[in-house]
Short mmCIF file of C-alpha atoms in Angstrom, two decimals:
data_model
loop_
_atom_site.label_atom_id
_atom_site.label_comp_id
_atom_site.label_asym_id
_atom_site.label_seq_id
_atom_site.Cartn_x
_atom_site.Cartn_y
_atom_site.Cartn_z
CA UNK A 1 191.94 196.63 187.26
CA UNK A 2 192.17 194.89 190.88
CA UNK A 3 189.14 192.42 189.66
CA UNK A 4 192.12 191.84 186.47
CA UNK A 5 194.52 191.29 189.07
CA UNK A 6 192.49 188.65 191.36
CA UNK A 7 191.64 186.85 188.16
CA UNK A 8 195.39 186.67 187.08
CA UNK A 9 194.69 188.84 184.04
CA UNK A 10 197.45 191.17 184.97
CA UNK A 11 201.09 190.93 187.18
CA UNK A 12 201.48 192.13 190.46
CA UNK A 13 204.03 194.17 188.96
CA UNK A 14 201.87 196.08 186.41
CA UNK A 15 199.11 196.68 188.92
CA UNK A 16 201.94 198.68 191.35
CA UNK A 17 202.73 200.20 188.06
CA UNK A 18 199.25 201.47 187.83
CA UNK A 19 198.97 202.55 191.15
CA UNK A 20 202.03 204.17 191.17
CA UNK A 21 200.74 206.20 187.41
CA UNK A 22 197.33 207.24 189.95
CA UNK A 23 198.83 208.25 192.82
CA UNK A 24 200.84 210.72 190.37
CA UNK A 25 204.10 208.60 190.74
CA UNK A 26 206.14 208.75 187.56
CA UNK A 27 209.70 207.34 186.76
CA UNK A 28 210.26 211.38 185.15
CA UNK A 29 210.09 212.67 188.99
CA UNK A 30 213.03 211.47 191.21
CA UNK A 31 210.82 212.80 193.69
CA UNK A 32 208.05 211.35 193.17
CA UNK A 33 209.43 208.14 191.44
CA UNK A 34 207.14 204.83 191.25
CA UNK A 35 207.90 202.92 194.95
CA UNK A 36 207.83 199.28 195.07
CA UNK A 37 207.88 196.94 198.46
CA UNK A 38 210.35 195.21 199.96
CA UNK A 39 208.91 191.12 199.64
CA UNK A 40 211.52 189.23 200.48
CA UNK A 41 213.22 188.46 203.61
CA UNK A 42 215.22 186.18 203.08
CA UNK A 43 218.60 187.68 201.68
CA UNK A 44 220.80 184.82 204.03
CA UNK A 45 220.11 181.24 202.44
CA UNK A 46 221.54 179.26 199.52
CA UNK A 47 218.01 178.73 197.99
CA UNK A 48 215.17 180.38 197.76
CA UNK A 49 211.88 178.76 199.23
CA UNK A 50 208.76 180.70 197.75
CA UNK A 51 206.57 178.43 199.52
CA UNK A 52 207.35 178.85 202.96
CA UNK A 53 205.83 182.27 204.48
CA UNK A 54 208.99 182.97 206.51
CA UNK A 55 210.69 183.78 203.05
CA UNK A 56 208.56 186.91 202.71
CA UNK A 57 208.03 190.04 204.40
CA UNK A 58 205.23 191.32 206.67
CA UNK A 59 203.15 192.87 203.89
CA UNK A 60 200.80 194.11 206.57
CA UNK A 61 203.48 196.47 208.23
CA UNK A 62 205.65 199.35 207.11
CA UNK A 63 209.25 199.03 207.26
CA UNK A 64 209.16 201.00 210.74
CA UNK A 65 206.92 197.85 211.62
CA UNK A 66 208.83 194.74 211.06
CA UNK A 67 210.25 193.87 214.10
CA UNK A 68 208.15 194.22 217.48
CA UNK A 69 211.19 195.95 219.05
CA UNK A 70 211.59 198.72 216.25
CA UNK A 71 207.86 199.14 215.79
CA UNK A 72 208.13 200.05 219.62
CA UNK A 73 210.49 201.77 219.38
CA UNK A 74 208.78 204.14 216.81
CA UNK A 75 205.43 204.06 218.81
CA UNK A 76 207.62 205.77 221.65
CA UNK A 77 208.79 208.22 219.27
CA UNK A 78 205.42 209.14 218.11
CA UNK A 79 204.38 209.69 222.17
CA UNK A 80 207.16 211.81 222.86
CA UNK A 81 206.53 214.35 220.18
CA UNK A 82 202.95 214.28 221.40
CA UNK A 83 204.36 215.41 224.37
CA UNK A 84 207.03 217.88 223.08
CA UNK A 85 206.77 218.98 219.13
CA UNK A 86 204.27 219.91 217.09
CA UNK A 87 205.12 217.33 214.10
CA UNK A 88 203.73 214.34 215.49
CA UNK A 89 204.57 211.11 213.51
CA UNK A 90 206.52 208.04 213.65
CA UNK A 91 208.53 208.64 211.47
CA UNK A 92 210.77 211.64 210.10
CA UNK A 93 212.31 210.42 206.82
CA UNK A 94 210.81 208.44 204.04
CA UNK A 95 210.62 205.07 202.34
CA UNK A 96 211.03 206.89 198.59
CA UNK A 97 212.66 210.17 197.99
CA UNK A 98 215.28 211.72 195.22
CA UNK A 99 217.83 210.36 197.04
CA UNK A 100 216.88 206.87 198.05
CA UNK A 101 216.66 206.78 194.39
CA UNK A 102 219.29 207.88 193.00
CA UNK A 103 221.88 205.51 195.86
CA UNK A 104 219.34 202.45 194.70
CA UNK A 105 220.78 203.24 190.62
CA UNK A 106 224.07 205.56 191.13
CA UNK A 107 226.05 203.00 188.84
CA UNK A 108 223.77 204.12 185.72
CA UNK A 109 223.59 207.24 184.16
CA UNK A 110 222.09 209.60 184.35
CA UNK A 111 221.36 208.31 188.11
CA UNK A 112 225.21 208.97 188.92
CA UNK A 113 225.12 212.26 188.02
CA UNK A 114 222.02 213.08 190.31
CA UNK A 115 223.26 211.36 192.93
CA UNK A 116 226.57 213.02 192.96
CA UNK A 117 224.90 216.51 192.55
CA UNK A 118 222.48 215.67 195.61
CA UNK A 119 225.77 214.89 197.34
CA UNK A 120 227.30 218.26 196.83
CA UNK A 121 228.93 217.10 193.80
CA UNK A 122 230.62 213.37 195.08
CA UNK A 123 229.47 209.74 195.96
CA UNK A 124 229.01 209.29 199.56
CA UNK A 125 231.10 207.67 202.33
CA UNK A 126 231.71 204.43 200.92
CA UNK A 127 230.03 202.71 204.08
CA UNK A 128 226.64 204.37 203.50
CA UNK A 129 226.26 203.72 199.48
CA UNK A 130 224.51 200.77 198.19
CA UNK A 131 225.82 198.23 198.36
CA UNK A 132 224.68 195.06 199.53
CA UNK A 133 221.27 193.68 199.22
CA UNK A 134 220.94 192.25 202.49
CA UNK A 135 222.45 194.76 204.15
CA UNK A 136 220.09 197.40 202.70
CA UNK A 137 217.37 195.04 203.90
CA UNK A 138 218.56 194.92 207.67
CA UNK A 139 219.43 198.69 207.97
CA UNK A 140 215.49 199.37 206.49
CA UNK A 141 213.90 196.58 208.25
CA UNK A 142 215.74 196.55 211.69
CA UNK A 143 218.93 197.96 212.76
CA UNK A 144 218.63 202.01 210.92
CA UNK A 145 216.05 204.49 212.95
CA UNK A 146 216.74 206.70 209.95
CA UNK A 147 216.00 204.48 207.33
CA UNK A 148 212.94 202.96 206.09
CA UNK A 149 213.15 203.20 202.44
CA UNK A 150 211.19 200.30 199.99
CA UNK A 151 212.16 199.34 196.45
CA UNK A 152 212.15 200.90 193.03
CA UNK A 153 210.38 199.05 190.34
CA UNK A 154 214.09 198.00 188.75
CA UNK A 155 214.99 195.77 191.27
CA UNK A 156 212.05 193.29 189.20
CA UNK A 157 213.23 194.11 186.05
CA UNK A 158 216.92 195.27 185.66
CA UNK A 159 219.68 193.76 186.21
CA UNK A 160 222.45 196.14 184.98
CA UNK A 161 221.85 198.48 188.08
CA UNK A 162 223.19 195.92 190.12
CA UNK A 163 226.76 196.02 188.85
CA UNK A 164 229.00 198.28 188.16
CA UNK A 165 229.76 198.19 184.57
CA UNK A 166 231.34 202.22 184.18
CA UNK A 167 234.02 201.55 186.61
CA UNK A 168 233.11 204.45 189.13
CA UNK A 169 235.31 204.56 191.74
CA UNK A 170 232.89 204.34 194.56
CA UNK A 171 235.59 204.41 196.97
CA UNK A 172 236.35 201.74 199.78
CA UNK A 173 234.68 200.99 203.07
CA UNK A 174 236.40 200.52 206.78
CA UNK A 175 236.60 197.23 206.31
CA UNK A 176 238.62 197.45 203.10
CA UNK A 177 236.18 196.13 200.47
CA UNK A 178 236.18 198.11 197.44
CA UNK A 179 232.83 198.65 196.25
CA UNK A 180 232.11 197.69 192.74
CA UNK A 181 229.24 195.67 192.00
CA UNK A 182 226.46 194.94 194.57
CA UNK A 183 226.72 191.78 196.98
CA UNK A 184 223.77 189.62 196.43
CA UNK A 185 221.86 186.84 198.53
CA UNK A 186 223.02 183.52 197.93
CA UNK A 187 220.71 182.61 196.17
CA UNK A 188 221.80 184.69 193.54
CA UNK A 189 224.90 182.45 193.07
CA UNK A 190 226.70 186.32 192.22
CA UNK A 191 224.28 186.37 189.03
CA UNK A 192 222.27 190.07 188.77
CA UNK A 193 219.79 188.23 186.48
CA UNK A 194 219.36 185.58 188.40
CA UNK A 195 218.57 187.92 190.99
CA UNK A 196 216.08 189.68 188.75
CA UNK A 197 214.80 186.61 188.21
CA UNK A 198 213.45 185.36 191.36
CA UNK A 199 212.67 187.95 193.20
CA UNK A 200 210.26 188.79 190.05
CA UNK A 201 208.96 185.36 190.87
CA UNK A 202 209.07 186.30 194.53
CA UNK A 203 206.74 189.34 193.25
CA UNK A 204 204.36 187.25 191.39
CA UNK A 205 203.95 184.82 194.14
CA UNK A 206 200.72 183.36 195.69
CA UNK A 207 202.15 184.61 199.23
CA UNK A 208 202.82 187.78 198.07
CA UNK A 209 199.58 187.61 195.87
CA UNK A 210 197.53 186.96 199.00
CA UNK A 211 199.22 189.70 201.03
CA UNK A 212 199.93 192.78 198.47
CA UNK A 213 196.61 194.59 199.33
CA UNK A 214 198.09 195.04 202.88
CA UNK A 215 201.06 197.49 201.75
CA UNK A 216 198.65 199.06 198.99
CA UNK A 217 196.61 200.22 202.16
CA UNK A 218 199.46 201.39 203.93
CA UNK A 219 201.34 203.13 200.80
CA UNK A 220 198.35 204.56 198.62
CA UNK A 221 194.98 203.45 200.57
CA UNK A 222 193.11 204.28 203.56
CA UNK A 223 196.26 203.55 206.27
CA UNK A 224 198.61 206.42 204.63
CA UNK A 225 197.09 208.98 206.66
CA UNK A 226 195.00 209.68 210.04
CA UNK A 227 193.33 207.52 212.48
CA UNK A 228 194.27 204.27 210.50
CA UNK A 229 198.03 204.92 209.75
CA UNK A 230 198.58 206.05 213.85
CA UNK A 231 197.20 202.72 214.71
CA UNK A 232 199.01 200.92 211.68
CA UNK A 233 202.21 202.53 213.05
CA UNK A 234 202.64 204.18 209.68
CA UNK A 235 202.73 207.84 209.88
CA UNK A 236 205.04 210.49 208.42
CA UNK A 237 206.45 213.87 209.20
CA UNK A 238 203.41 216.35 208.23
CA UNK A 239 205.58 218.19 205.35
CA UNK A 240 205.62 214.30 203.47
CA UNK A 241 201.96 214.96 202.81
CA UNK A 242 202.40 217.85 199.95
CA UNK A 243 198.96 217.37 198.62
CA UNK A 244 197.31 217.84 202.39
CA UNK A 245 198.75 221.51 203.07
CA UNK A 246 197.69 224.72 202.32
CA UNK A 247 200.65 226.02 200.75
CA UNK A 248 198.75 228.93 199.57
CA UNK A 249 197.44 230.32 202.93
CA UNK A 250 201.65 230.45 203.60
CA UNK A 251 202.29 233.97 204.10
CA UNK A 252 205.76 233.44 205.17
CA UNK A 253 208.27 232.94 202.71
CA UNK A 254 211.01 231.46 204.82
CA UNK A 255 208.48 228.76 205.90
CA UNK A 256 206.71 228.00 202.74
CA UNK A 257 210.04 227.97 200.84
CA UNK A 258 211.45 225.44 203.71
CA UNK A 259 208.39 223.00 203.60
CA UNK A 260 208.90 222.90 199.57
CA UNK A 261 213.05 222.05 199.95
CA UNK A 262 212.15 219.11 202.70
CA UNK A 263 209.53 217.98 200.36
CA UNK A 264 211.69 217.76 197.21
CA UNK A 265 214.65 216.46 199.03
CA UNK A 266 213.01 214.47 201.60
CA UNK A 267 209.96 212.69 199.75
CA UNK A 268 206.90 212.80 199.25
CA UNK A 269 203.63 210.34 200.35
CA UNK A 270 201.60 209.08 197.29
CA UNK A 271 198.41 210.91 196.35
CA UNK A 272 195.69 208.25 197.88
CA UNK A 273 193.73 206.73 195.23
#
């Protein structure tokens, strides 16, 4: 399949589909649900310029990663529970879990329901639901130590996520904008399928083309876990790797029913393939 993919045989977007099928990644699973990267970042100009490298994102670096500030930032973190914890990572939430699904599509059902019932049965603060592309992009990228969620496979493919087309009242933020459809780059001229459009291209570049191997390494290859993700700046809380605990030599209920619960509502790393 990756020899299909350097020939052209194949899109970059059904090889991540692939990957995402082997690493047990399935769009059935909000927990496990197919995770897509980040390419762009550029969500600020009138065009889009898919030949300049600046456009893109670091492909090379996790979302903890992207600026040398934050990636120090996270390297300090990962010293000081050295020093003081037992869980020692970089990073204690996830780039792909139930919920980081389920905000990314909460104006379609049956994504509004799940979203509302991981909420305790109500959308969120207005300020913290999706809704702005670029926005999303800074908080991940740069300004939120919490959050360094990637992409589902819609935003390729589907533009009707982007807009809100039931009418949910999704409430209004402190600034007084009314959510209702999400704010899109301008490039996007407001359009959801233009959107769709070029940041499929933006997918299918040569930049991102030359560069995709980089995240496969850090998402489902040999930088997800041990000596290679610590010096990639790319590790996880220990319960994210499900597949690399015991579960069964758990004698404790409390603690083997509380590393299940932060699994299933906290995410879950990719079986490596």
């Amino acid at each position: 399949c990756f020899l299909s993919l350097q020939k052209r045989e194949i899109s970059n977007f059904d090889y991540l589909m692939y990957l995402n099928t082997l690493a047990g990644r399935s769009y059935n699973d909000y927990m496990q649900y197919p995770v897509f990267p980040w390419v762009l970042a550029d969500y600020h100009s009138e065009t889009l310029n898919l030949t300049d490298p600046h456009t893109f994102r670091d492909l090379s670096k996790p979302m903890g990663a992207q600026t040398v500030e934050r990636k120090h930032k996270f390297i300090q973190r990962f010293n000081e529970v050295e020093k003081n914890l037992s869980a020692q990572c970089h990073y204690c939430t996830h780039y792909s879990s139930a919920i980081i699904v389920a905000s990314y599509l909460v104006r379609m059902e049956p994504f509004t329901q799940t979203f509302c019932s991981l909420q305790g049965g109500s959308f969120d603060v207005a300020d913290r639901m999706f809704h702005s592309v670029k926005s999303t992009w800074e908080s991940a990228s740069r300004d939120n130590m919490s959050d360094v969620r990637e992409l589902t496979p819609e935003f390729f493919y589907l533009p009707e996520f982007l807009t809100n087309a039931n009418h949910f009242e999704l409430g209004c933020m402190q600034d007084g904008t009314v959510l209702g459809d999400v704010q899109l780059p301008p490039w996007a001229d407001g359009d959801p399928h233009k959107f769709i459009f070029l940041h499929r291209q933006a997918l299918e570049s040569d930049y991102v083309s030359a560069h995709l191997h980089r995240w496969i390494d850090l998402i489902f290859g040999h930088k997800q876990h041990g000596s290679a993700a610590v010096e990639a700046v790319n590790t996880y809380h220990p319960y994210f790797y499900g597949d690399k605990m015991d579960l069964n030599n758990i004698k404790d209920p409390l603690i083997k029913g509380t590393i299940l619960g932060f699994i299933s509502n906290f995410g879950q790393i990719p079986k490596q393939v």
